[in-house]
Coordinates of C-alpha atoms in Angstrom, one line a residue:
Chain N
X1 CA 131.3 2.9 -47.1
X2 CA 128.9 4.4 -49.8
X3 CA 128.3 1.0 -51.5
X4 CA 125.6 -0.7 -51.6
X5 CA 123.1 2.0 -53.4
X6 CA 120.2 2.7 -52.1
X7 CA 116.9 1.8 -54.1
X8 CA 114.1 0.4 -52.4
X9 CA 111.4 -2.2 -54.2
X10 CA 107.4 -1.7 -53.8
X11 CA 105.7 -3.4 -51.1
X12 CA 108.3 -4.1 -48.7
X13 CA 108.1 -3.0 -44.9
X14 CA 109.7 0.0 -43.8
X15 CA 111.6 -1.3 -40.7
X16 CA 112.5 -4.7 -39.7
X17 CA 113.2 -6.0 -36.6
X18 CA 116.4 -8.3 -36.6
X19 CA 115.9 -11.0 -33.9
X20 CA 120.5 -11.9 -33.2
X21 CA 120.6 -15.5 -32.5
X22 CA 124.0 -15.2 -32.7
X23 CA 125.3 -15.6 -29.3
X24 CA 122.6 -19.0 -29.1
X25 CA 121.4 -20.9 -31.6
X26 CA 125.5 -19.5 -33.4
X27 CA 127.4 -20.8 -30.6
X28 CA 125.0 -23.9 -30.1
X29 CA 126.3 -25.2 -32.8
X30 CA 129.9 -24.3 -32.6
X31 CA 132.4 -26.6 -31.6
X32 CA 135.1 -24.4 -30.2
X33 CA 134.2 -23.8 -26.1
X34 CA 133.4 -19.5 -25.9
X35 CA 134.2 -18.7 -22.1
X36 CA 131.3 -16.8 -20.8
X37 CA 133.2 -13.4 -20.0
X38 CA 133.4 -13.4 -24.4
X39 CA 129.6 -14.4 -24.6
X40 CA 128.6 -11.9 -22.5
X41 CA 130.7 -9.7 -25.1
X42 CA 129.8 -10.7 -27.8
X43 CA 126.2 -10.1 -26.5
X44 CA 127.8 -6.4 -25.6
X45 CA 128.9 -5.6 -29.7
X46 CA 126.2 -7.0 -30.3
X47 CA 124.2 -3.9 -28.8
X48 CA 126.3 -2.0 -28.9
X49 CA 126.5 -2.1 -33.3
X50 CA 122.4 -1.3 -33.1
X51 CA 120.6 -5.5 -32.5
X52 CA 118.5 -4.4 -30.3
X53 CA 116.5 -8.1 -30.2
X54 CA 120.0 -10.7 -28.5
X55 CA 119.2 -14.0 -27.9
X56 CA 121.5 -14.3 -25.3
X57 CA 120.8 -18.3 -24.3
X58 CA 119.4 -20.9 -23.4
X59 CA 118.1 -22.6 -20.4
X60 CA 118.2 -26.3 -21.5
X61 CA 119.4 -29.0 -19.5
X62 CA 123.7 -28.5 -19.1
X63 CA 124.3 -32.6 -21.1
X64 CA 122.4 -31.4 -24.0
X65 CA 123.8 -28.6 -24.6
X66 CA 127.2 -28.4 -23.1
X67 CA 128.2 -25.1 -25.0
X68 CA 125.5 -23.5 -22.9
X69 CA 126.1 -25.2 -20.0
X70 CA 126.7 -21.8 -18.7
X71 CA 122.9 -19.5 -18.8
X72 CA 123.0 -18.9 -15.2
X73 CA 126.0 -16.6 -15.1
X74 CA 125.9 -15.3 -18.5
X75 CA 122.3 -13.9 -18.5
X76 CA 123.1 -11.7 -15.2
X77 CA 126.2 -10.2 -16.6
X78 CA 124.5 -9.0 -20.5
X79 CA 120.6 -8.7 -18.5
X80 CA 121.1 -5.0 -17.8
X81 CA 121.3 -3.7 -21.3
X82 CA 119.2 -0.6 -21.9
X83 CA 117.2 -0.5 -24.7
X84 CA 117.5 -4.5 -25.6
X85 CA 115.7 -7.0 -25.9
X86 CA 117.6 -10.7 -24.9
X87 CA 115.2 -13.7 -25.8
X88 CA 116.3 -16.7 -25.0
X89 CA 115.3 -20.5 -25.3
X90 CA 113.4 -22.9 -22.6
X91 CA 112.5 -26.4 -23.5
X92 CA 110.1 -27.3 -20.7
X93 CA 109.2 -26.7 -17.1
X94 CA 112.6 -26.2 -15.1
X95 CA 114.1 -24.6 -17.9
X96 CA 111.8 -22.0 -17.6
X97 CA 111.6 -21.5 -13.7
X98 CA 115.2 -21.2 -14.2
X99 CA 115.1 -18.4 -16.9
X100 CA 112.1 -16.5 -14.7
X101 CA 114.1 -16.8 -11.7
X102 CA 116.6 -14.2 -12.9
X103 CA 114.3 -11.7 -14.7
X104 CA 114.1 -12.7 -18.4
X105 CA 111.0 -11.5 -19.8
X106 CA 111.6 -12.6 -22.6
X107 CA 111.3 -16.9 -23.7
X108 CA 111.2 -19.4 -26.5
X109 CA 110.1 -22.4 -27.3
X110 CA 111.3 -24.8 -29.9
X111 CA 109.0 -27.1 -31.2
X112 CA 108.8 -29.5 -35.1
X113 CA 107.4 -29.9 -37.7
X114 CA 108.0 -33.1 -38.1
X115 CA 108.0 -35.8 -36.4
X116 CA 111.0 -37.6 -36.9
X117 CA 112.3 -34.4 -35.4
X118 CA 110.6 -34.0 -32.6
X119 CA 111.6 -37.6 -32.5
X120 CA 115.1 -37.0 -32.6
X121 CA 115.2 -33.6 -30.8
X122 CA 112.8 -34.2 -28.1
X123 CA 112.7 -37.6 -28.2
X124 CA 108.5 -37.4 -28.1
X125 CA 105.7 -36.9 -29.7
X126 CA 105.0 -34.1 -32.5
X127 CA 102.0 -33.8 -30.2
X128 CA 103.7 -35.0 -27.1
X129 CA 106.5 -31.6 -27.5
X130 CA 103.5 -29.7 -27.7
X131 CA 101.6 -31.3 -24.9
X132 CA 104.9 -30.0 -23.5
X133 CA 105.4 -26.3 -24.1
X134 CA 101.4 -25.6 -23.4
X135 CA 101.8 -25.2 -19.8
X136 CA 105.6 -23.8 -19.9
X137 CA 104.1 -21.1 -22.4
X138 CA 100.6 -20.3 -20.2
X139 CA 103.4 -20.3 -17.2
X140 CA 105.4 -18.3 -19.0
X141 CA 102.2 -15.8 -20.4
X142 CA 101.3 -15.6 -16.9
X143 CA 104.7 -14.1 -15.7
X144 CA 104.4 -11.2 -17.9
X145 CA 107.0 -12.6 -20.5
X146 CA 106.7 -12.3 -23.9
X147 CA 107.2 -15.9 -25.6
X148 CA 108.4 -16.7 -28.9
X149 CA 107.6 -20.7 -30.6
X150 CA 110.3 -22.3 -32.6
X151 CA 108.6 -24.0 -35.6
X152 CA 111.6 -25.8 -37.0
X153 CA 111.6 -28.0 -40.4
X154 CA 109.0 -26.1 -41.6
X155 CA 110.4 -26.0 -45.5
X156 CA 112.6 -30.3 -45.4
X157 CA 113.4 -32.6 -43.2
X158 CA 116.4 -34.8 -43.4
X159 CA 114.5 -37.7 -42.5
X160 CA 111.3 -36.9 -44.0
X161 CA 111.9 -35.5 -47.0
X162 CA 109.4 -32.9 -47.7
X163 CA 106.7 -31.9 -45.2
X164 CA 103.3 -30.6 -46.2
X165 CA 102.0 -26.7 -45.4
X166 CA 99.1 -28.1 -43.9
X167 CA 101.5 -30.3 -41.0
X168 CA 103.4 -26.7 -41.0
X169 CA 100.2 -24.8 -40.4
X170 CA 99.0 -26.7 -37.9
X171 CA 101.4 -26.7 -35.3
X172 CA 101.6 -23.0 -35.7
X173 CA 98.4 -22.5 -34.7
X174 CA 98.3 -24.8 -31.9
X175 CA 101.2 -22.2 -30.5
X176 CA 99.2 -19.8 -31.4
X177 CA 96.2 -21.2 -29.2
X178 CA 98.7 -21.8 -26.9
X179 CA 99.3 -18.4 -26.1
X180 CA 103.1 -17.4 -28.5
X181 CA 103.6 -14.4 -29.5
X182 CA 105.3 -15.0 -32.1
X183 CA 106.0 -17.7 -34.3
X184 CA 109.6 -18.4 -36.4
X185 CA 109.5 -20.6 -39.5
X186 CA 112.8 -22.8 -39.3
X187 CA 114.0 -24.0 -42.0
X188 CA 116.6 -26.2 -40.6
X189 CA 118.7 -27.7 -42.9
X190 CA 118.5 -24.9 -45.6
X191 CA 116.5 -26.8 -48.3
X192 CA 113.6 -24.4 -48.8
X193 CA 113.9 -21.5 -51.8
X194 CA 111.4 -18.9 -52.4
X195 CA 108.3 -20.1 -53.5
X196 CA 107.4 -21.9 -50.7
X197 CA 108.0 -19.2 -48.8
X198 CA 105.3 -17.8 -50.3
X199 CA 103.3 -20.7 -50.8
X200 CA 103.2 -21.7 -46.5
X201 CA 103.1 -18.1 -45.6
X202 CA 99.7 -17.3 -48.3
X203 CA 98.3 -20.8 -46.3
X204 CA 99.5 -18.9 -42.6
X205 CA 97.3 -16.2 -43.6
X206 CA 94.1 -18.4 -44.5
X207 CA 94.5 -19.9 -41.2
X208 CA 94.5 -17.1 -39.3
X209 CA 98.5 -16.5 -38.5
X210 CA 98.7 -14.0 -39.5
X211 CA 102.0 -12.1 -41.6
X212 CA 102.2 -9.9 -38.7
X213 CA 103.6 -12.1 -35.5
X214 CA 105.8 -14.0 -38.2
X215 CA 109.7 -14.4 -38.5
X216 CA 112.0 -16.5 -40.9
X217 CA 114.5 -18.1 -40.3
X218 CA 116.6 -19.4 -43.2
X219 CA 119.7 -21.6 -43.1
X220 CA 122.5 -20.9 -45.9
X221 CA 123.5 -24.5 -46.7
X222 CA 122.7 -24.3 -50.0
X223 CA 122.7 -20.7 -50.5
X224 CA 119.2 -19.5 -50.4
X225 CA 118.8 -18.1 -47.4
X226 CA 118.7 -14.1 -48.6
X227 CA 116.6 -14.5 -51.9
X228 CA 114.3 -16.5 -49.5
X229 CA 114.5 -14.0 -47.3
X230 CA 113.6 -11.8 -50.0
X231 CA 110.4 -13.2 -51.2
X232 CA 109.4 -13.3 -47.4
X233 CA 109.9 -9.1 -47.4
X234 CA 107.4 -9.5 -50.5
X235 CA 104.9 -11.2 -48.3
X236 CA 104.5 -8.4 -45.8
X237 CA 107.5 -10.4 -43.1
X238 CA 109.4 -7.4 -41.1
X239 CA 111.0 -10.4 -38.6
X240 CA 114.0 -11.7 -39.4
X241 CA 116.5 -13.7 -38.2
X242 CA 119.6 -13.9 -38.5
X243 CA 123.2 -15.0 -36.9
X244 CA 126.2 -12.5 -37.0
X245 CA 128.8 -13.6 -39.3
X246 CA 127.3 -16.7 -40.2
X247 CA 127.9 -18.8 -36.8
X248 CA 126.5 -21.6 -36.0
X249 CA 124.6 -24.8 -38.3
X250 CA 122.3 -27.5 -38.2
X251 CA 123.7 -30.7 -37.0
X252 CA 121.6 -32.3 -38.9
X253 CA 122.2 -30.4 -42.1
X254 CA 124.7 -31.9 -44.6
X255 CA 127.9 -29.5 -44.2
X256 CA 128.9 -27.4 -42.4
X257 CA 127.0 -23.7 -43.4
X258 CA 125.1 -22.5 -40.8
X259 CA 122.6 -19.3 -39.9
X260 CA 121.6 -17.1 -42.6
X261 CA 125.0 -13.9 -41.6
X262 CA 123.7 -10.8 -40.7
X263 CA 125.7 -8.9 -42.4
X264 CA 124.6 -11.1 -45.9
X265 CA 121.0 -9.7 -44.7
X266 CA 121.9 -5.7 -43.7
X267 CA 123.7 -5.5 -46.5
X268 CA 120.2 -6.1 -48.6
X269 CA 117.8 -4.3 -46.7
X270 CA 119.9 -0.8 -46.4
X271 CA 120.0 -1.4 -50.3
X272 CA 116.6 -1.9 -50.1
X273 CA 116.4 2.0 -48.5
X274 CA 115.1 -0.9 -45.4
X275 CA 116.0 0.4 -41.9
X276 CA 117.6 -2.2 -39.3
X277 CA 119.0 0.4 -36.8
X278 CA 122.0 -1.6 -37.3
X279 CA 125.8 -0.3 -37.8
X280 CA 127.5 -2.7 -40.7
X281 CA 131.1 -1.9 -39.5
X282 CA 130.6 -2.6 -35.9
X283 CA 128.9 -5.1 -36.4
X284 CA 131.6 -6.6 -39.4
X285 CA 134.1 -5.9 -36.9
X286 CA 132.3 -7.9 -33.7
X287 CA 131.8 -11.2 -36.3
X288 CA 136.0 -10.1 -37.0
X289 CA 136.5 -10.9 -33.6
X290 CA 134.6 -13.9 -32.5
X291 CA 135.7 -15.2 -35.5
X292 CA 139.1 -14.9 -33.6
X293 CA 138.2 -16.8 -30.8
X294 CA 136.6 -19.4 -32.4
X295 CA 139.7 -19.6 -34.8
X296 CA 138.0 -19.4 -37.5
X297 CA 137.2 -17.1 -40.1
X298 CA 133.4 -15.7 -40.2
X299 CA 131.7 -18.2 -43.7
X300 CA 128.9 -14.2 -44.4
X301 CA 130.9 -13.1 -47.3
X302 CA 130.1 -9.8 -46.4
X303 CA 132.5 -10.1 -43.9
X304 CA 135.3 -11.1 -46.0
X305 CA 134.4 -8.8 -48.3
X306 CA 134.5 -6.1 -45.5
X307 CA 136.9 -7.1 -43.7
X308 CA 139.5 -8.4 -46.7
X309 CA 142.8 -5.8 -46.2
X310 CA 142.9 -3.1 -49.5
X311 CA 145.3 -4.4 -52.4
Chain R
X1 CA 117.9 -36.2 -54.3
X2 CA 113.8 -35.6 -53.4
X3 CA 114.3 -31.8 -51.7
X4 CA 114.4 -29.2 -52.6
X5 CA 110.7 -30.0 -52.8
X6 CA 109.6 -28.2 -56.2
X7 CA 106.6 -24.7 -55.4
X8 CA 106.5 -22.2 -58.2
X9 CA 105.9 -19.0 -57.8
X10 CA 103.4 -16.5 -60.1
X11 CA 105.0 -14.7 -62.8
X12 CA 108.2 -16.9 -63.3
X13 CA 109.3 -17.6 -66.5
X14 CA 108.7 -21.3 -67.3
X15 CA 112.3 -21.9 -68.6
X16 CA 116.0 -20.7 -67.8
X17 CA 119.0 -20.7 -70.3
X18 CA 121.8 -20.8 -68.2
X19 CA 124.3 -19.3 -69.7
X20 CA 127.7 -20.9 -68.0
X21 CA 130.6 -19.4 -67.6
X22 CA 133.5 -20.8 -65.7
X23 CA 135.6 -22.2 -67.9
X24 CA 136.3 -18.5 -69.0
X25 CA 135.0 -16.2 -66.5
X26 CA 135.9 -18.8 -64.1
X27 CA 139.3 -19.6 -64.6
X28 CA 140.3 -16.4 -66.4
X29 CA 140.0 -15.4 -62.1
X30 CA 141.7 -18.6 -60.7
X31 CA 144.9 -18.2 -59.9
X32 CA 146.4 -22.3 -60.7
X33 CA 147.4 -22.8 -64.2
X34 CA 145.2 -25.7 -65.7
X35 CA 146.1 -27.6 -68.5
X36 CA 144.4 -27.4 -72.1
X37 CA 142.9 -30.8 -72.0
X38 CA 141.9 -30.5 -68.5
X39 CA 139.7 -27.6 -69.6
X40 CA 138.3 -29.4 -73.0
X41 CA 137.3 -32.5 -70.0
X42 CA 135.8 -29.4 -68.0
X43 CA 133.0 -28.1 -71.0
X44 CA 133.0 -31.6 -72.3
X45 CA 131.4 -32.1 -68.7
X46 CA 129.5 -29.7 -68.0
X47 CA 127.6 -29.9 -71.5
X48 CA 126.7 -34.2 -69.5
X49 CA 125.2 -32.5 -67.4
X50 CA 123.3 -30.6 -70.0
X51 CA 124.2 -27.1 -69.8
X52 CA 123.9 -26.3 -73.2
X53 CA 125.2 -22.3 -73.1
X54 CA 129.3 -22.6 -72.5
X55 CA 131.5 -19.7 -72.5
X56 CA 134.7 -21.3 -73.9
X57 CA 137.7 -19.7 -73.5
X58 CA 138.6 -15.8 -74.5
X59 CA 140.3 -14.5 -78.0
X60 CA 141.6 -11.8 -75.0
X61 CA 146.3 -10.7 -75.8
X62 CA 147.9 -14.2 -74.1
X63 CA 149.6 -11.3 -72.0
X64 CA 146.7 -9.2 -70.9
X65 CA 145.0 -13.4 -69.8
X66 CA 147.9 -15.5 -69.4
X67 CA 145.4 -18.1 -67.7
X68 CA 143.1 -18.4 -71.6
X69 CA 146.0 -18.1 -74.6
X70 CA 145.7 -21.7 -74.9
X71 CA 142.2 -20.2 -77.1
X72 CA 143.7 -21.7 -80.6
X73 CA 144.1 -24.8 -78.9
X74 CA 140.8 -25.5 -77.2
X75 CA 138.6 -23.7 -78.6
X76 CA 139.1 -26.9 -81.5
X77 CA 138.6 -29.6 -79.1
X78 CA 134.9 -28.3 -77.9
X79 CA 134.2 -27.1 -81.6
X80 CA 132.2 -30.6 -81.8
X81 CA 129.6 -30.6 -78.8
X82 CA 126.8 -31.7 -80.5
X83 CA 123.5 -29.2 -79.2
X84 CA 126.1 -26.7 -77.4
X85 CA 126.2 -23.3 -77.9
X86 CA 130.3 -21.8 -77.0
X87 CA 130.4 -18.8 -77.4
X88 CA 134.2 -16.8 -77.1
X89 CA 135.3 -12.6 -75.9
X90 CA 136.9 -11.6 -78.2
X91 CA 138.1 -7.8 -77.0
X92 CA 139.4 -6.6 -80.6
X93 CA 139.3 -7.4 -84.2
X94 CA 142.1 -9.5 -83.9
X95 CA 140.5 -11.7 -81.5
X96 CA 137.5 -11.1 -84.0
X97 CA 139.5 -13.2 -86.3
X98 CA 140.7 -15.8 -84.3
X99 CA 137.3 -16.7 -83.3
X100 CA 136.2 -16.4 -86.5
X101 CA 139.3 -18.0 -88.4
X102 CA 138.5 -21.1 -86.1
X103 CA 134.4 -21.2 -86.8
X104 CA 133.3 -19.5 -83.4
X105 CA 129.6 -19.1 -84.0
X106 CA 128.6 -17.2 -80.9
X107 CA 131.2 -14.6 -80.2
X108 CA 131.2 -11.6 -76.9
X109 CA 131.9 -8.2 -76.2
X110 CA 133.4 -6.4 -72.9
X111 CA 132.1 -3.8 -72.4
X112 CA 131.8 -1.4 -69.1
X113 CA 129.4 1.3 -67.6
X114 CA 131.8 3.2 -66.9
X115 CA 134.7 5.5 -67.2
X116 CA 136.6 4.0 -64.2
X117 CA 136.4 0.8 -65.4
X118 CA 136.9 1.8 -69.3
X119 CA 140.4 3.0 -68.0
X120 CA 141.2 0.5 -65.9
X121 CA 140.4 -2.6 -67.9
X122 CA 140.5 -1.0 -71.1
X123 CA 142.7 1.3 -71.2
X124 CA 140.1 4.2 -73.0
X125 CA 137.9 6.1 -72.5
X126 CA 134.0 4.2 -72.5
X127 CA 133.1 6.1 -75.9
X128 CA 136.6 5.7 -77.0
X129 CA 135.3 1.5 -76.2
X130 CA 132.3 1.5 -77.9
X131 CA 133.9 2.7 -81.1
X132 CA 136.6 0.0 -80.6
X133 CA 133.5 -2.4 -80.2
X134 CA 131.3 -1.0 -83.5
X135 CA 133.8 -2.5 -86.2
X136 CA 133.7 -5.9 -84.2
X137 CA 129.8 -6.6 -84.1
X138 CA 129.2 -4.9 -87.0
X139 CA 131.5 -7.8 -88.8
X140 CA 130.8 -10.9 -86.5
X141 CA 127.7 -10.1 -87.5
X142 CA 127.6 -9.7 -91.0
X143 CA 130.3 -13.1 -90.8
X144 CA 126.6 -14.5 -89.3
X145 CA 128.0 -14.8 -85.5
X146 CA 125.3 -14.5 -82.9
X147 CA 126.7 -11.4 -80.5
X148 CA 126.3 -10.8 -76.6
X149 CA 127.7 -7.6 -75.1
X150 CA 128.6 -7.3 -71.9
X151 CA 128.1 -4.5 -69.5
X152 CA 130.6 -4.8 -66.2
X153 CA 129.9 -2.6 -62.9
X154 CA 126.0 -2.1 -64.4
X155 CA 125.4 -1.9 -60.4
X156 CA 128.3 -0.2 -59.1
X157 CA 132.3 0.5 -59.2
X158 CA 135.1 0.3 -56.5
X159 CA 136.2 3.7 -58.4
X160 CA 133.2 5.5 -58.6
X161 CA 130.7 4.1 -56.3
X162 CA 126.7 4.6 -56.3
X163 CA 126.8 4.3 -61.0
X164 CA 123.2 5.7 -61.9
X165 CA 120.7 4.3 -63.9
X166 CA 120.7 6.4 -66.9
X167 CA 124.9 5.8 -68.2
X168 CA 123.8 2.0 -68.0
X169 CA 121.4 2.6 -70.4
X170 CA 123.2 4.4 -72.7
X171 CA 126.3 2.1 -73.1
X172 CA 123.5 -0.8 -73.4
X173 CA 121.8 1.4 -76.2
X174 CA 124.5 1.6 -78.0
X175 CA 125.8 -1.9 -77.8
X176 CA 121.7 -3.1 -79.0
X177 CA 122.3 -0.3 -81.6
X178 CA 125.3 -1.5 -82.5
X179 CA 124.6 -4.9 -83.6
X180 CA 124.1 -6.5 -80.2
X181 CA 121.8 -9.7 -80.1
X182 CA 121.9 -9.6 -76.5
X183 CA 123.6 -7.6 -73.2
X184 CA 124.5 -8.9 -69.8
X185 CA 124.2 -7.1 -66.5
X186 CA 127.4 -7.5 -64.6
X187 CA 127.6 -6.7 -60.5
X188 CA 131.1 -7.3 -61.7
X189 CA 131.5 -6.3 -57.9
X190 CA 129.2 -8.3 -56.7
X191 CA 126.9 -5.1 -54.6
X192 CA 124.1 -4.8 -55.8
X193 CA 120.5 -5.5 -53.8
X194 CA 116.9 -6.5 -55.5
X195 CA 115.4 -3.3 -55.7
X196 CA 118.5 -1.9 -58.3
X197 CA 118.0 -5.0 -60.2
X198 CA 114.3 -4.0 -60.5
X199 CA 114.7 -0.2 -60.9
X200 CA 117.3 -0.8 -63.5
X201 CA 115.2 -3.7 -65.9
X202 CA 112.1 -1.5 -65.6
X203 CA 114.7 1.5 -67.0
X204 CA 115.4 -0.5 -69.6
X205 CA 112.3 -1.6 -70.0
X206 CA 111.0 2.3 -71.4
X207 CA 114.8 3.0 -72.8
X208 CA 114.4 0.0 -76.0
X209 CA 116.2 -2.6 -74.4
X210 CA 113.4 -5.2 -73.9
X211 CA 113.9 -7.8 -71.0
X212 CA 113.5 -10.1 -73.5
X213 CA 117.4 -9.8 -74.9
X214 CA 118.7 -9.4 -71.1
X215 CA 120.7 -11.9 -69.9
X216 CA 121.9 -11.0 -65.1
X217 CA 126.0 -12.0 -64.5
X218 CA 126.0 -11.5 -60.4
X219 CA 128.5 -11.2 -58.5
X220 CA 128.0 -13.2 -55.0
X221 CA 130.8 -10.9 -52.8
X222 CA 128.0 -9.9 -50.6
X223 CA 126.0 -12.3 -50.8
X224 CA 123.3 -11.5 -52.7
X225 CA 123.4 -12.9 -56.2
X226 CA 119.9 -15.4 -55.8
X227 CA 118.4 -12.4 -54.2
X228 CA 119.0 -10.3 -57.1
X229 CA 118.1 -13.6 -59.2
X230 CA 115.1 -13.3 -58.0
X231 CA 114.4 -10.2 -58.4
X232 CA 115.4 -10.7 -62.1
X233 CA 113.2 -13.5 -62.9
X234 CA 109.9 -11.0 -61.5
X235 CA 110.5 -8.9 -63.9
X236 CA 111.2 -12.1 -66.7
X237 CA 114.6 -12.3 -66.9
X238 CA 115.2 -15.8 -68.6
X239 CA 118.8 -15.6 -69.0
X240 CA 121.0 -16.1 -65.7
X241 CA 125.1 -16.1 -65.7
X242 CA 126.2 -18.6 -63.2
X243 CA 130.0 -20.3 -62.6
X244 CA 130.0 -24.0 -61.9
X245 CA 130.8 -24.2 -58.3
X246 CA 131.2 -20.5 -58.4
X247 CA 134.2 -20.9 -59.7
X248 CA 136.4 -17.6 -60.4
X249 CA 136.0 -13.9 -59.1
X250 CA 136.6 -10.7 -59.5
X251 CA 140.2 -8.6 -58.9
X252 CA 138.9 -6.1 -58.4
X253 CA 137.0 -6.6 -55.5
X254 CA 137.3 -6.3 -52.4
X255 CA 137.4 -10.5 -51.7
X256 CA 138.1 -14.0 -53.6
X257 CA 134.2 -14.5 -53.5
X258 CA 133.5 -14.6 -57.3
X259 CA 130.4 -15.4 -59.2
X260 CA 126.8 -16.6 -58.8
X261 CA 127.6 -20.2 -58.7
X262 CA 125.2 -22.6 -60.9
X263 CA 124.7 -25.3 -58.2
X264 CA 123.4 -22.7 -56.4
X265 CA 120.8 -21.2 -59.3
X266 CA 120.0 -25.1 -60.4
X267 CA 119.2 -25.6 -56.8
X268 CA 117.1 -22.3 -56.7
X269 CA 115.5 -22.9 -60.0
X270 CA 114.3 -26.5 -59.6
X271 CA 113.0 -25.8 -56.2
X272 CA 110.7 -23.0 -58.1
X273 CA 109.6 -25.5 -61.1
X274 CA 111.6 -23.5 -63.6
X275 CA 113.5 -26.1 -65.9
X276 CA 116.6 -25.6 -66.9
X277 CA 117.9 -28.8 -68.5
X278 CA 120.3 -29.5 -65.6
X279 CA 121.4 -32.2 -63.4
X280 CA 122.7 -31.4 -60.4
X281 CA 124.3 -34.4 -59.2
X282 CA 126.3 -34.2 -62.3
X283 CA 127.1 -31.2 -62.3
X284 CA 128.5 -31.0 -58.7
X285 CA 130.3 -34.6 -60.1
X286 CA 132.0 -31.4 -62.3
X287 CA 132.8 -29.1 -59.8
X288 CA 134.2 -31.2 -57.5
X289 CA 136.6 -32.3 -60.0
X290 CA 137.5 -29.2 -61.4
X291 CA 137.9 -28.2 -57.6
X292 CA 140.6 -31.2 -57.2
X293 CA 141.6 -29.8 -60.4
X294 CA 142.8 -26.2 -58.7
X295 CA 143.5 -27.7 -55.3
X296 CA 140.7 -26.0 -53.1
X297 CA 137.2 -26.6 -51.9
X298 CA 134.3 -25.0 -53.9
X299 CA 132.5 -22.1 -52.8
X300 CA 129.3 -23.1 -54.0
X301 CA 126.8 -24.1 -50.3
X302 CA 125.3 -26.0 -52.9
X303 CA 128.4 -28.3 -54.1
X304 CA 129.7 -28.5 -50.4
X305 CA 126.1 -29.8 -49.4
X306 CA 126.0 -32.6 -52.3
X307 CA 129.6 -32.9 -51.5
X308 CA 129.5 -33.6 -47.6
X309 CA 129.5 -36.6 -46.7
X310 CA 127.1 -38.6 -44.7
X311 CA 128.4 -38.9 -41.9

């Protein structure tokens, strides 16, 4: 493969860390039931394609997310992968206990920027949900774990519509103050546009939440994910969440399109001369393999283009 | 619809003219045969949605592009639309004669930035093809018509791979020197990334082809079209080609994904506070209506999201 041509643009990071969420955020939102051994093989293949941060699963109550009810079985199958960080989602104290008991070294909590989503997703007020996370984050850090804080609905909310920047900043500050090492700014319903991305990052800078601790997590519901990513890179963001093959989606969004596809991201970064360590051909092969298990084609345009047979 | 939130970004144009190519570039590359009266209704609905530049058809030899063999019947059906420019493609002198005889006031020629595509598409060398266009452009201007010059394969070529910037600049200069009023820089196979866009626009500036005469024409084959558009806007480009519903595609590309969808573009521009005059709901309704005629869903993510029934 000789394309894309590599032509850097000024002011972008030299290297981007891709936080691969396909095995957790992706499979969590897929209808098909995937056997544990296939999930483990998926994580192994993602690592084989050069991804070094692979969110593996969620230690949420099995009734809430049946797709990830096998976290206890899955994690030990992949924990030995060398050179790969395997963060896991922990919703509360009980989830943290389960994760730490299995030796997890990176955990993530999942907060909301809006009252409505806190209510819908966690059945708590926003402040109640933050109060639940505080001891979880403290105990995780005491145990030596790295903690990521997800902030969902940062750019729009299906119930509230527009989300004020100051509200997102408040939640980000609270998560940082309780000890989160990094934050992931989620456009959970995919409505953001580049000016919004820029404005939020600028506001966070001004509020003492510096860009190096931030990742961005865009959904492609309206086709905006990569343009927003480019805007974030221009602001200095160097951690980008993406899902191999574009797996998954948000059950609250108005269509089935989901996460930014890792392959579409890698194509852009490769063109920009930004190092990711990812072997695009192996990653595409992995997504094609997983699509066969799920019984539907990948929504990633790059996967489709590169896996299309030459005429 | 209250989303996206409108948050401008600095340095972007206040207004973007969308050059709608769905009826020509889109339908030209669709397999389904669309009746002339449906095409005319499509153009009328696009105008009703607020689009003011709608490329209507191509006066190419009917054997080359059978999908557009009804140009003579179609053009008079839409020519009376007020406040709408209706450019048409003319491949040569004969095509220009046919277009002018029907009262066309805007025409476009279709050049290539590479030898391989000139050969494949026009069966001529690059310089031979430019020599064919020279009298066409001159006669069109003598007749008072506005002339657009398409430059295809500006960012990569399926046979040659990388395309040197100086080669694109040479073709753009030649088209300007022969009198083209505007140029459209085509990423015909969808491989471009934002650094390339920036580099080409900068080189053209330096070679006396100023940004105000330029439009950009991106394909979404690898999901890059909107990120590239954002990079072009940042350089001051204010004419963007797009295809309603993402209709069409390039027969030489490695997958069926085609033009940047007008709806995905309008979503971003609306979020950025950039005026387009387009009513997004009416445009989505038009694309859904056309998708029914074509017998397949629109590939536009915004069309899918906004036409999805609420659960």
